[in-house]
Amino acid sequence: MNSTVDGDVDVAVIGCGTTGLALGRLLELEGLRIAVIDRGRMPMARPRATHVDDETMRAFQTLGVQHLEKTFSLVGTYRHYDSEWRIVMQMAMNRGLTEQGWQSDYMFHQPDFEAVLRGHAHNYAEAGTYFGWEVTGLEDARDRVLVNLREIATRQDRRIRASFVVGCDGARSGVREYMGSTQIDHQATHRSLIVDIIPLVTKDNLPPGRDAFIQGAIRNPLTFTRIAGPRLRFELMLRPDDDSAAFARTEKAYEVLSPWFSPDEYRMLRCDVYEWRSLTASPWRAGRVLLAGDSAHTMPPHLGQGMCSGIRDATNLGWKLGRVVRGDSPIDLLDTYETERRPHVDAYTTLSALLANKIEALVASEEDPPVLRAEALRPRLGPGVRGDTNELAGTLSAQPRTASGRLLDDVVGYRFAVVGDPAVLSGTTDRTKALLESLGTHVLDEFSGEVRDWVTGLGAAAVIVRPDRYLFGAAGNATELDALVATLATTLLPTTVPAS
Ligand SMILES: Cc1cc2nc3c(=O)[nH]c(=O)nc-3n(C[C@H](O)[C@H](O)[C@H](O)COP(=O)(O)OP(=O)(O)OC[C@H]3O[C@@H](n4cnc5c(N)ncnc54)[C@H](O)[C@@H]3O)c2cc1C
């Protein structure tokens, strides 16, 4: 239902980029009343993100948009060249099907993803959708936040009262300003000209298949990638003394593409200059107002992880907001959002900042260029909702297929799950069983094939997986599982539950 009525909602999501739309959908899975608000009447026509990793594809599965996978493309090998087109290094990006249950890396078309999730929000009876509306201000109303809105086309004003507000309003976040958050600068500010095209002719002078390249050690390092389908992206890094306006001219795009295409051989989709910054906001929460996605952290695009990180924010925050709004957990649970997510995203931010600062210095050596195989960065969550007796706690879980051939998350849903040896599960106390039920946990009733191989391969007899697919912890026997569940209950439930 497309609500046009002022009213009360559990969560107002400000900003419908990839982060806000993912969060809105997860809050729908939590059954909350929401408002989703964006200045844009339609999804942004000029996509920024192109790369999706396997963990994010798994999040797309939770969002119920995995059918889009058939429109995605795979990635090939990245070759890094120096100024003389000598290979400095090659990186085979495609690791095939991973333990996440999906391909290691994809290229996607961001507007399709956003369109589908906007449609989901529109279809959700408990959502008010405000597309083409701008948030003009927030006001503290003790246990609520007042959100002031204006429809851009009509100038009419509205006001929503929300229990919580999440600012998914991007790098220039007004919500962040309202909260008084500061930003830590990781010192990697660069500008790039992005030119996207659809070729209208076939060319044999481009890298084969899904391969891509970066040419460094030249005045303006150049990156070429294949986006989903027929789309191609050329990205030219600007020097500090380069004039953005001069680089954003159409003629400049023609010039950049001239070694491969004549201007009459393609449809230009865009030519824009972006400025990349590596910033982390602090704090991410002030009372009932929180930040997620680019409003909380930005990074250069070299790892293709900015959007993926925002989606991780959403999967971490969605279930926590669900519990707090329902009164299943105290509001302090929301503090664990930043303590867990911030060190995790910092791992990507600092590495992409390092790469951004190095790209211009790529020079070939006399030795044969190394052929490297890409590895996934899988940082551990910071302290928060995790059992800390085992180093597996806070790491990303795998997604095996169950005996019936279904992917684990499809069986479990967006909630806690216990996966383990039935003998261990039946050996737990009645109190453990009652706690698991009160926590809404899905106890998987099978332990064979890929599922068993995964758990035993971790050296465990049972694991607790959080709704965002990170491990709460692992247990070797029933007594350890009793203790782990008691810790989980102590962490989540409003009153302290003594371990018995
Ligand atoms: C060229 C480029 C390439 C990139 N490539 C990748 C990649 O391959 N992979 C990857 O993971 N990441 C990539 N990134 C990063 C990625 O695009 C961003 O991290 C991601 O899009 C951020 O999403 P977001 O939803 O947090 O913010 P945004 O997408 O910026 O969304 C914010 C939304 O808030 C709305 N808004 C703001 N203020 C208000 C207001 N007052 N009222 C109403 N609405 C408001 C805006 O209209 C906007 O729709 C790339 C970035 C760029 C620039």
Coordinates of C-alpha atoms and ligand atoms in Angstrom, one line a residue:
M1 CA 0.0 0.0 0.0
N2 CA 1.3 3.4 -0.9
S3 CA 0.5 5.3 2.3
T4 CA 0.0 9.1 2.0
V5 CA -1.2 9.5 5.6
D6 CA 0.9 11.0 8.3
G7 CA 1.3 8.6 11.2
D8 CA 3.5 6.5 13.4
V9 CA 6.0 4.0 12.2
D10 CA 8.5 1.7 13.9
V11 CA 11.4 2.7 11.7
A12 CA 11.8 5.6 9.2
V13 CA 14.5 4.7 6.6
I14 CA 15.9 7.9 5.1
G15 CA 17.4 7.2 1.7
C16 CA 16.6 4.5 -0.8
G17 CA 19.9 3.6 -2.3
T18 CA 21.1 0.1 -1.9
T19 CA 21.5 0.3 1.9
G20 CA 18.1 1.8 2.7
L21 CA 16.2 -0.5 0.3
A22 CA 18.0 -3.6 1.7
L23 CA 17.2 -2.4 5.2
G24 CA 13.6 -1.7 4.4
R25 CA 13.1 -5.2 3.0
L26 CA 14.7 -6.8 6.1
L27 CA 12.5 -4.7 8.4
E28 CA 9.6 -6.1 6.3
L29 CA 10.8 -9.6 7.1
E30 CA 10.8 -8.5 10.8
G31 CA 7.2 -7.4 10.4
L32 CA 7.8 -3.8 11.4
R33 CA 5.9 -0.7 10.3
I34 CA 8.2 1.4 8.2
A35 CA 8.5 4.5 6.1
V36 CA 11.0 4.5 3.2
I37 CA 11.9 7.9 1.9
D38 CA 14.0 9.2 -1.0
R39 CA 14.3 12.4 -2.9
G40 CA 14.4 10.4 -6.1
R41 CA 11.0 9.4 -7.6
M42 CA 12.8 6.6 -9.4
P43 CA 16.0 4.6 -8.8
M44 CA 19.2 6.4 -9.7
A45 CA 19.6 6.1 -13.4
R46 CA 23.4 6.3 -13.3
P47 CA 24.6 3.3 -11.4
R48 CA 27.7 3.5 -9.3
A49 CA 28.2 0.1 -7.8
T50 CA 28.9 -2.7 -10.3
H51 CA 30.5 -5.5 -8.2
V52 CA 28.7 -7.8 -5.9
D53 CA 30.6 -10.4 -3.8
D54 CA 29.4 -13.9 -2.7
E55 CA 28.4 -12.8 0.8
T56 CA 26.3 -9.9 -0.6
M57 CA 24.7 -12.3 -3.1
R58 CA 23.8 -14.4 -0.1
A59 CA 22.2 -11.3 1.4
F60 CA 20.3 -10.8 -1.9
Q61 CA 19.0 -14.3 -1.3
T62 CA 17.7 -13.3 2.1
L63 CA 16.1 -10.2 0.5
G64 CA 14.3 -12.6 -1.9
V65 CA 15.9 -11.1 -5.1
Q66 CA 18.2 -14.0 -6.0
H67 CA 16.3 -14.4 -9.2
L68 CA 18.2 -11.3 -10.4
E69 CA 21.3 -13.5 -10.5
K70 CA 20.5 -14.6 -14.1
T71 CA 20.9 -10.9 -15.1
F72 CA 24.4 -10.7 -13.5
S73 CA 27.7 -11.4 -15.2
L74 CA 30.8 -13.1 -13.9
V75 CA 34.3 -11.5 -13.6
G76 CA 37.5 -12.7 -15.3
T77 CA 41.1 -11.8 -14.8
Y78 CA 42.4 -8.3 -13.9
R79 CA 45.7 -7.4 -15.6
H80 CA 47.7 -4.5 -14.2
Y81 CA 49.9 -2.9 -16.8
D82 CA 52.6 -0.2 -16.6
S83 CA 52.9 2.8 -18.9
E84 CA 54.5 0.5 -21.6
W85 CA 51.6 -2.0 -21.5
R86 CA 53.9 -4.5 -19.8
I87 CA 52.0 -6.7 -17.3
V88 CA 52.9 -5.9 -13.7
M89 CA 50.6 -8.4 -12.2
Q90 CA 47.5 -10.6 -13.0
M91 CA 44.8 -11.4 -10.6
A92 CA 42.3 -14.2 -11.4
M93 CA 39.2 -12.9 -9.8
N94 CA 36.7 -15.7 -10.5
R95 CA 37.0 -18.3 -7.7
G96 CA 33.8 -20.1 -8.8
L97 CA 31.2 -21.3 -6.4
T98 CA 32.3 -20.6 -2.9
E99 CA 31.3 -21.8 0.6
Q100 CA 28.7 -19.0 0.6
G101 CA 26.6 -21.0 -1.9
W102 CA 27.1 -18.5 -4.7
Q103 CA 29.8 -17.4 -7.3
S104 CA 32.7 -15.5 -5.7
D105 CA 32.0 -12.3 -7.7
Y106 CA 29.4 -10.8 -10.0
M107 CA 28.9 -7.7 -12.0
F108 CA 25.3 -6.4 -11.7
H109 CA 23.1 -3.5 -12.9
Q110 CA 22.3 -1.4 -9.8
P111 CA 19.1 0.2 -11.1
D112 CA 17.4 -3.2 -11.6
F113 CA 18.2 -4.2 -8.0
E114 CA 16.8 -0.9 -6.7
A115 CA 13.7 -1.1 -8.9
V116 CA 12.9 -4.6 -7.5
L117 CA 13.3 -3.5 -3.9
R118 CA 11.3 -0.3 -4.4
G119 CA 8.6 -2.6 -5.7
H120 CA 8.8 -4.8 -2.7
A121 CA 8.4 -1.8 -0.4
H122 CA 5.4 -0.6 -2.4
N123 CA 3.8 -4.0 -2.1
Y124 CA 4.4 -4.2 1.7
A125 CA 1.2 -3.3 3.4
E126 CA 3.0 -1.9 6.5
A127 CA 5.2 0.4 4.5
G128 CA 4.7 4.1 3.6
T129 CA 6.7 4.8 0.5
Y130 CA 7.8 8.4 0.0
F131 CA 9.6 8.4 -3.4
G132 CA 10.2 12.0 -4.5
W133 CA 10.1 13.3 -1.0
E134 CA 12.9 15.0 0.9
V135 CA 13.6 14.9 4.6
T136 CA 13.9 18.5 5.7
G137 CA 14.6 17.9 9.3
L138 CA 14.4 15.7 12.4
E139 CA 13.1 16.6 15.8
D140 CA 13.7 14.8 19.1
A141 CA 10.4 13.9 20.7
R142 CA 11.7 11.9 23.8
D143 CA 10.8 8.3 22.9
R144 CA 10.1 9.1 19.3
V145 CA 11.7 11.1 16.4
L146 CA 9.7 13.4 14.3
V147 CA 10.6 13.3 10.6
N148 CA 9.7 16.3 8.5
L149 CA 9.2 15.7 4.8
R150 CA 8.4 17.7 1.7
E151 CA 7.3 16.4 -1.6
I152 CA 9.6 17.9 -4.1
A153 CA 7.1 18.2 -6.9
T154 CA 4.2 19.7 -4.9
R155 CA 6.0 21.4 -2.0
Q156 CA 3.5 19.8 0.4
D157 CA 4.8 19.0 3.9
R158 CA 4.2 15.9 6.0
R159 CA 5.4 14.7 9.4
I160 CA 6.0 11.1 10.5
R161 CA 6.6 10.0 14.1
A162 CA 9.1 7.1 14.2
S163 CA 10.4 5.0 17.0
F164 CA 13.8 4.8 15.2
V165 CA 15.3 6.6 12.3
V166 CA 18.1 5.1 10.1
G167 CA 20.0 7.6 7.9
C168 CA 20.9 5.7 4.8
D169 CA 21.2 9.0 3.1
G170 CA 24.6 8.6 1.6
A171 CA 28.0 10.2 1.8
R172 CA 26.6 13.8 2.3
S173 CA 24.2 12.6 5.0
G174 CA 22.0 15.2 6.6
V175 CA 21.1 12.7 9.3
R176 CA 24.8 12.4 10.3
E177 CA 24.9 16.2 10.6
Y178 CA 21.8 16.1 12.8
M179 CA 23.5 13.5 15.0
G180 CA 26.6 15.7 15.3
S181 CA 28.8 12.7 14.2
T182 CA 32.4 13.5 13.2
Q183 CA 34.3 11.7 10.5
I184 CA 37.7 10.0 10.6
D185 CA 39.7 10.5 7.4
H186 CA 41.7 7.5 6.2
Q187 CA 43.6 9.8 3.8
A188 CA 42.7 8.5 0.3
T189 CA 40.9 11.2 -1.5
H190 CA 40.9 10.9 -5.3
R191 CA 38.8 11.9 -8.2
S192 CA 37.9 9.7 -11.2
L193 CA 36.1 10.2 -14.5
I194 CA 33.7 7.3 -15.0
V195 CA 32.5 6.6 -18.6
D196 CA 30.0 3.9 -19.1
I197 CA 29.0 2.7 -22.6
I198 CA 27.1 0.1 -24.5
P199 CA 29.1 -0.8 -27.6
L200 CA 27.2 -0.9 -30.9
V201 CA 30.0 -2.7 -32.7
T202 CA 32.1 -5.8 -32.0
K203 CA 35.7 -5.1 -31.2
D204 CA 38.6 -7.5 -30.9
N205 CA 41.0 -5.1 -29.4
L206 CA 39.5 -5.3 -25.9
P207 CA 40.5 -7.9 -23.2
P208 CA 38.9 -11.2 -23.9
G209 CA 35.8 -12.7 -22.2
R210 CA 35.1 -11.0 -18.8
D211 CA 38.7 -9.8 -18.3
A212 CA 39.6 -6.3 -17.2
F213 CA 42.7 -4.1 -16.8
I214 CA 44.3 -1.3 -14.9
Q215 CA 47.0 0.8 -16.5
G216 CA 49.1 2.6 -13.9
A217 CA 52.3 4.6 -14.0
I218 CA 50.8 7.1 -16.4
R219 CA 49.5 10.5 -15.7
N220 CA 45.9 9.4 -15.4
P221 CA 45.7 5.7 -14.5
L222 CA 43.0 4.0 -16.5
T223 CA 40.7 1.1 -15.4
F224 CA 38.6 -0.9 -17.8
T225 CA 35.9 -3.3 -16.5
R226 CA 32.9 -5.1 -18.0
I227 CA 29.7 -4.4 -16.2
A228 CA 26.7 -6.7 -16.3
G229 CA 25.5 -7.6 -19.8
P230 CA 27.0 -5.5 -22.7
R231 CA 27.9 -2.5 -20.6
L232 CA 31.6 -1.4 -20.3
R233 CA 33.2 1.0 -17.8
F234 CA 36.3 3.1 -18.4
E235 CA 37.6 4.9 -15.3
L236 CA 40.3 7.6 -15.5
M237 CA 42.0 8.8 -12.3
L238 CA 42.5 12.5 -12.0
R239 CA 45.6 14.2 -10.7
P240 CA 45.2 16.9 -8.0
D241 CA 45.7 19.7 -10.5
D242 CA 43.3 18.3 -13.1
D243 CA 40.1 20.3 -13.6
S244 CA 36.9 18.2 -12.9
A245 CA 34.8 20.2 -15.3
A246 CA 37.3 19.7 -18.2
F247 CA 37.3 15.9 -17.5
A248 CA 33.5 15.6 -17.4
R249 CA 33.2 17.1 -21.0
T250 CA 31.8 14.6 -23.5
E251 CA 34.9 15.3 -25.7
K252 CA 37.1 14.0 -23.0
A253 CA 35.2 10.8 -22.8
Y254 CA 35.6 10.4 -26.6
E255 CA 39.3 10.9 -26.2
V256 CA 39.6 8.4 -23.4
L257 CA 37.8 5.7 -25.4
S258 CA 39.6 6.5 -28.7
P259 CA 42.2 3.7 -28.6
W260 CA 39.3 1.2 -28.6
F261 CA 36.2 2.9 -30.1
S262 CA 35.3 5.7 -32.5
P263 CA 32.7 8.0 -31.0
D264 CA 30.1 6.7 -33.4
E265 CA 30.5 3.1 -32.2
Y266 CA 28.8 3.2 -28.8
R267 CA 25.9 4.6 -26.8
M268 CA 27.4 6.7 -23.9
L269 CA 25.4 6.0 -20.7
R270 CA 27.3 8.6 -18.6
C271 CA 30.5 10.5 -18.1
D272 CA 30.8 11.9 -14.6
V273 CA 33.6 12.9 -12.3
Y274 CA 33.4 11.4 -8.8
E275 CA 35.4 12.2 -5.7
W276 CA 36.3 9.2 -3.5
R277 CA 37.0 9.7 0.1
S278 CA 37.8 7.2 2.8
L279 CA 35.8 8.3 5.8
T280 CA 34.4 6.6 8.9
A281 CA 31.7 8.4 10.9
S282 CA 31.7 8.4 14.7
P283 CA 29.3 7.6 16.3
W284 CA 26.8 5.6 14.2
R285 CA 24.1 5.9 16.8
A286 CA 22.7 8.8 18.8
G287 CA 19.7 7.7 20.8
R288 CA 17.0 6.6 18.4
V289 CA 18.9 7.8 15.3
L290 CA 21.4 5.6 13.4
L291 CA 23.5 5.6 10.3
A292 CA 24.1 2.9 7.7
G293 CA 25.9 2.6 4.4
D294 CA 27.8 5.5 2.9
S295 CA 26.5 7.9 5.6
A296 CA 28.5 5.8 8.1
H297 CA 31.5 4.9 6.0
T298 CA 32.9 5.6 2.5
M299 CA 35.8 4.0 0.7
P300 CA 37.5 4.2 -2.8
P301 CA 36.0 1.6 -5.2
H302 CA 39.1 -0.5 -5.7
L303 CA 37.8 -3.5 -3.8
G304 CA 34.2 -3.0 -5.0
Q305 CA 33.0 -3.1 -1.4
G306 CA 31.3 0.2 -0.6
M307 CA 27.8 -1.1 -1.4
C308 CA 28.5 -4.6 -0.1
S309 CA 29.5 -3.0 3.2
G310 CA 26.3 -1.0 3.4
I311 CA 24.3 -4.2 2.7
R312 CA 26.2 -5.9 5.6
D313 CA 25.1 -2.9 7.8
A314 CA 21.5 -3.6 6.9
T315 CA 21.7 -7.3 7.6
N316 CA 23.3 -6.6 11.0
L317 CA 20.9 -3.8 11.9
G318 CA 17.6 -5.3 10.6
W319 CA 17.2 -8.1 13.1
K320 CA 18.4 -6.0 16.0
L321 CA 15.8 -3.3 15.3
G322 CA 13.2 -6.0 15.0
R323 CA 14.0 -7.3 18.5
V324 CA 14.2 -3.9 20.1
V325 CA 11.0 -2.6 18.5
R326 CA 9.1 -5.8 19.6
G327 CA 10.5 -5.4 23.2
D328 CA 12.4 -8.7 22.8
S329 CA 15.7 -7.0 23.6
P330 CA 16.8 -3.8 25.4
I331 CA 17.6 -0.8 23.3
D332 CA 21.3 -1.2 24.3
L333 CA 21.4 -4.1 21.7
L334 CA 21.7 -1.4 19.1
D335 CA 25.1 -0.4 20.5
T336 CA 26.5 -3.7 19.3
Y337 CA 25.7 -2.6 15.7
E338 CA 28.7 -0.2 15.7
T339 CA 31.0 -2.2 17.9
E340 CA 30.6 -5.2 15.5
R341 CA 30.4 -3.5 12.1
R342 CA 32.9 -0.8 12.5
P343 CA 36.1 -2.9 12.8
H344 CA 34.7 -5.1 10.0
V345 CA 34.2 -2.2 7.5
D346 CA 37.5 -0.6 8.6
A347 CA 39.3 -3.6 7.2
Y348 CA 37.9 -2.9 3.7
T349 CA 38.3 0.9 4.1
T350 CA 41.9 0.8 4.9
L351 CA 42.8 -1.8 2.2
S352 CA 40.9 0.1 -0.5
A353 CA 42.6 3.4 0.6
L354 CA 46.0 1.7 0.3
L355 CA 45.2 0.4 -3.2
A356 CA 43.8 3.8 -4.3
N357 CA 47.0 5.5 -3.1
K358 CA 49.2 2.9 -4.9
I359 CA 47.5 2.5 -8.3
E360 CA 49.4 5.3 -10.0
A361 CA 52.8 3.7 -9.1
L362 CA 52.3 0.3 -10.7
V363 CA 55.6 -0.4 -12.6
A364 CA 56.7 -3.7 -14.2
S365 CA 59.8 -5.4 -13.0
E366 CA 62.3 -7.5 -15.0
E367 CA 60.9 -10.7 -13.6
D368 CA 57.9 -12.6 -14.9
P369 CA 54.7 -10.9 -13.7
P370 CA 53.1 -12.9 -10.9
V371 CA 49.7 -14.5 -11.6
L372 CA 47.7 -14.2 -8.3
R373 CA 44.4 -15.7 -7.3
A374 CA 42.0 -13.4 -5.6
E375 CA 41.2 -14.2 -2.0
A376 CA 38.2 -13.1 -0.1
L377 CA 38.7 -10.8 2.8
R378 CA 36.6 -12.2 5.6
P379 CA 37.1 -9.9 8.6
R380 CA 35.7 -10.9 12.0
L381 CA 32.9 -8.9 13.6
G382 CA 34.0 -6.7 16.5
P383 CA 32.7 -7.5 20.0
G384 CA 29.0 -7.6 20.5
V385 CA 26.6 -10.4 20.1
R386 CA 29.0 -13.3 20.1
G387 CA 30.1 -16.0 22.4
D388 CA 33.8 -15.3 22.9
T389 CA 35.1 -18.7 24.1
N390 CA 35.9 -19.7 20.6
E391 CA 37.7 -17.8 17.8
L392 CA 35.0 -18.9 15.3
A393 CA 32.5 -16.5 17.1
G394 CA 32.0 -13.4 14.9
T395 CA 33.2 -15.1 11.7
L396 CA 31.1 -15.5 8.5
S397 CA 29.3 -18.8 8.4
A398 CA 29.2 -21.0 5.3
Q399 CA 26.0 -21.9 3.5
P400 CA 25.9 -25.6 2.7
R401 CA 23.0 -27.3 0.9
T402 CA 20.8 -29.5 3.1
A403 CA 20.0 -33.1 2.2
S404 CA 16.9 -31.9 0.3
G405 CA 19.2 -29.8 -1.9
R406 CA 18.0 -26.4 -0.5
L407 CA 20.5 -23.7 0.5
L408 CA 20.7 -23.5 4.3
D409 CA 19.4 -19.8 4.5
D410 CA 16.3 -20.7 2.6
V411 CA 15.5 -23.3 5.2
V412 CA 16.3 -21.1 8.2
G413 CA 15.0 -17.7 7.2
Y414 CA 16.2 -14.4 8.6
R415 CA 16.7 -15.6 12.2
F416 CA 19.0 -17.5 14.6
A417 CA 19.7 -21.1 13.8
V418 CA 21.3 -24.0 15.5
V419 CA 23.0 -26.5 13.3
G420 CA 24.5 -29.6 14.8
D421 CA 24.7 -33.2 15.7
P422 CA 21.2 -34.4 16.8
A423 CA 22.8 -36.3 19.7
V424 CA 24.3 -33.1 21.0
L425 CA 21.1 -31.1 20.5
S426 CA 19.0 -33.8 22.3
G427 CA 21.5 -33.9 25.1
T428 CA 21.0 -30.2 26.0
T429 CA 18.9 -29.2 29.0
D430 CA 15.2 -28.4 28.9
R431 CA 16.1 -24.9 29.8
T432 CA 18.3 -24.6 26.7
K433 CA 15.5 -25.9 24.5
A434 CA 13.1 -23.4 26.1
L435 CA 15.6 -20.5 25.6
L436 CA 16.1 -21.5 21.9
E437 CA 12.4 -21.4 21.4
S438 CA 11.9 -18.1 23.2
L439 CA 14.7 -16.7 20.9
G440 CA 12.8 -17.8 17.9
T441 CA 15.7 -20.0 16.8
H442 CA 15.4 -22.5 14.0
V443 CA 16.9 -25.8 15.0
L444 CA 17.9 -27.6 11.9
D445 CA 16.6 -31.2 12.1
E446 CA 19.1 -32.8 9.8
F447 CA 22.8 -33.4 10.0
S448 CA 24.2 -35.1 7.0
G449 CA 26.2 -34.4 3.8
E450 CA 27.4 -30.8 3.3
V451 CA 25.8 -29.6 6.5
R452 CA 27.7 -32.2 8.7
D453 CA 30.9 -31.7 6.7
W454 CA 30.8 -28.0 7.3
V455 CA 30.2 -28.2 11.1
T456 CA 32.6 -31.0 11.8
G457 CA 35.2 -29.3 9.5
L458 CA 35.1 -26.4 12.0
G459 CA 36.0 -28.9 14.7
A460 CA 32.6 -28.4 16.3
A461 CA 29.5 -30.5 17.1
A462 CA 27.1 -27.7 16.8
V463 CA 27.1 -24.0 15.9
I464 CA 24.7 -21.1 16.4
V465 CA 24.3 -18.9 13.3
R466 CA 22.9 -15.4 13.6
P467 CA 20.3 -14.0 11.3
D468 CA 23.0 -12.0 9.5
R469 CA 24.8 -15.3 8.9
Y470 CA 27.7 -14.6 11.3
L471 CA 28.5 -17.3 13.9
F472 CA 27.5 -16.5 17.4
G473 CA 29.7 -19.4 18.5
A474 CA 30.5 -23.1 18.3
A475 CA 30.2 -26.0 20.8
G476 CA 31.9 -29.3 21.0
N477 CA 29.3 -31.1 23.1
A478 CA 25.9 -30.6 24.8
T479 CA 27.3 -29.0 27.9
E480 CA 29.2 -26.4 25.8
L481 CA 26.0 -25.8 23.8
D482 CA 24.0 -25.2 27.0
A483 CA 26.6 -22.6 28.1
L484 CA 26.6 -21.0 24.6
V485 CA 22.8 -20.7 24.5
A486 CA 22.8 -19.2 28.0
T487 CA 25.3 -16.6 26.9
L488 CA 23.2 -15.8 23.9
A489 CA 20.1 -15.4 26.1
T490 CA 22.0 -13.1 28.5
T491 CA 23.1 -11.0 25.6
L492 CA 19.7 -10.7 24.0
L493 CA 16.9 -11.0 26.5
P494 CA 15.7 -8.0 28.5
T495 CA 16.4 -9.6 31.9
T496 CA 19.6 -11.5 32.7
V497 CA 19.1 -15.2 32.4
P498 CA 21.4 -17.1 34.8
A499 CA 23.2 -20.1 33.2
S500 CA 21.8 -23.2 35.0
Ligands
LIG1 C1 31.7 5.0 -9.5 C2 31.5 4.2 -8.3 C3 31.6 2.8 -8.4 C4 31.4 2.0 -7.3 N1 31.5 0.7 -7.4 C5 31.2 -0.2 -6.4 C6 31.1 -1.6 -6.6 O1 31.4 -2.1 -7.6 N2 30.8 -2.3 -5.5 C7 30.4 -1.8 -4.3 O2 30.1 -2.6 -3.4 N3 30.4 -0.5 -4.1 C8 30.7 0.4 -5.1 N4 30.7 1.7 -5.0 C9 30.2 2.3 -3.7 C10 28.7 2.2 -3.7 O3 28.1 2.8 -4.9 C11 28.1 3.0 -2.5 O4 28.8 2.5 -1.3 C12 26.7 2.7 -2.3 O5 25.9 3.0 -3.5 C13 26.1 3.5 -1.1 O6 24.8 3.2 -1.0 P1 23.9 3.9 0.1 O7 22.5 3.4 -0.1 O8 24.5 3.8 1.4 O9 24.0 5.5 -0.3 P2 23.4 6.2 -1.7 O10 23.4 5.2 -2.8 O11 24.2 7.4 -1.8 O12 21.9 6.5 -1.3 C14 21.5 7.6 -0.5 C15 20.1 8.0 -0.9 O13 19.7 8.9 0.1 C16 18.8 9.8 -0.6 N5 18.8 11.1 0.2 C17 19.8 11.8 0.7 N6 19.4 12.8 1.5 C18 18.1 12.7 1.5 C19 17.0 13.5 2.1 N7 17.3 14.6 2.9 N8 15.7 13.1 1.9 C20 15.4 12.1 1.1 N9 16.4 11.3 0.5 C21 17.7 11.6 0.7 C22 19.5 10.0 -1.9 O14 18.6 10.5 -2.9 C23 20.0 8.6 -2.2 O15 19.1 7.9 -3.0 C24 31.0 2.6 -6.1 C25 30.8 4.0 -5.9 C26 31.0 4.8 -7.1 C27 30.8 6.2 -6.9

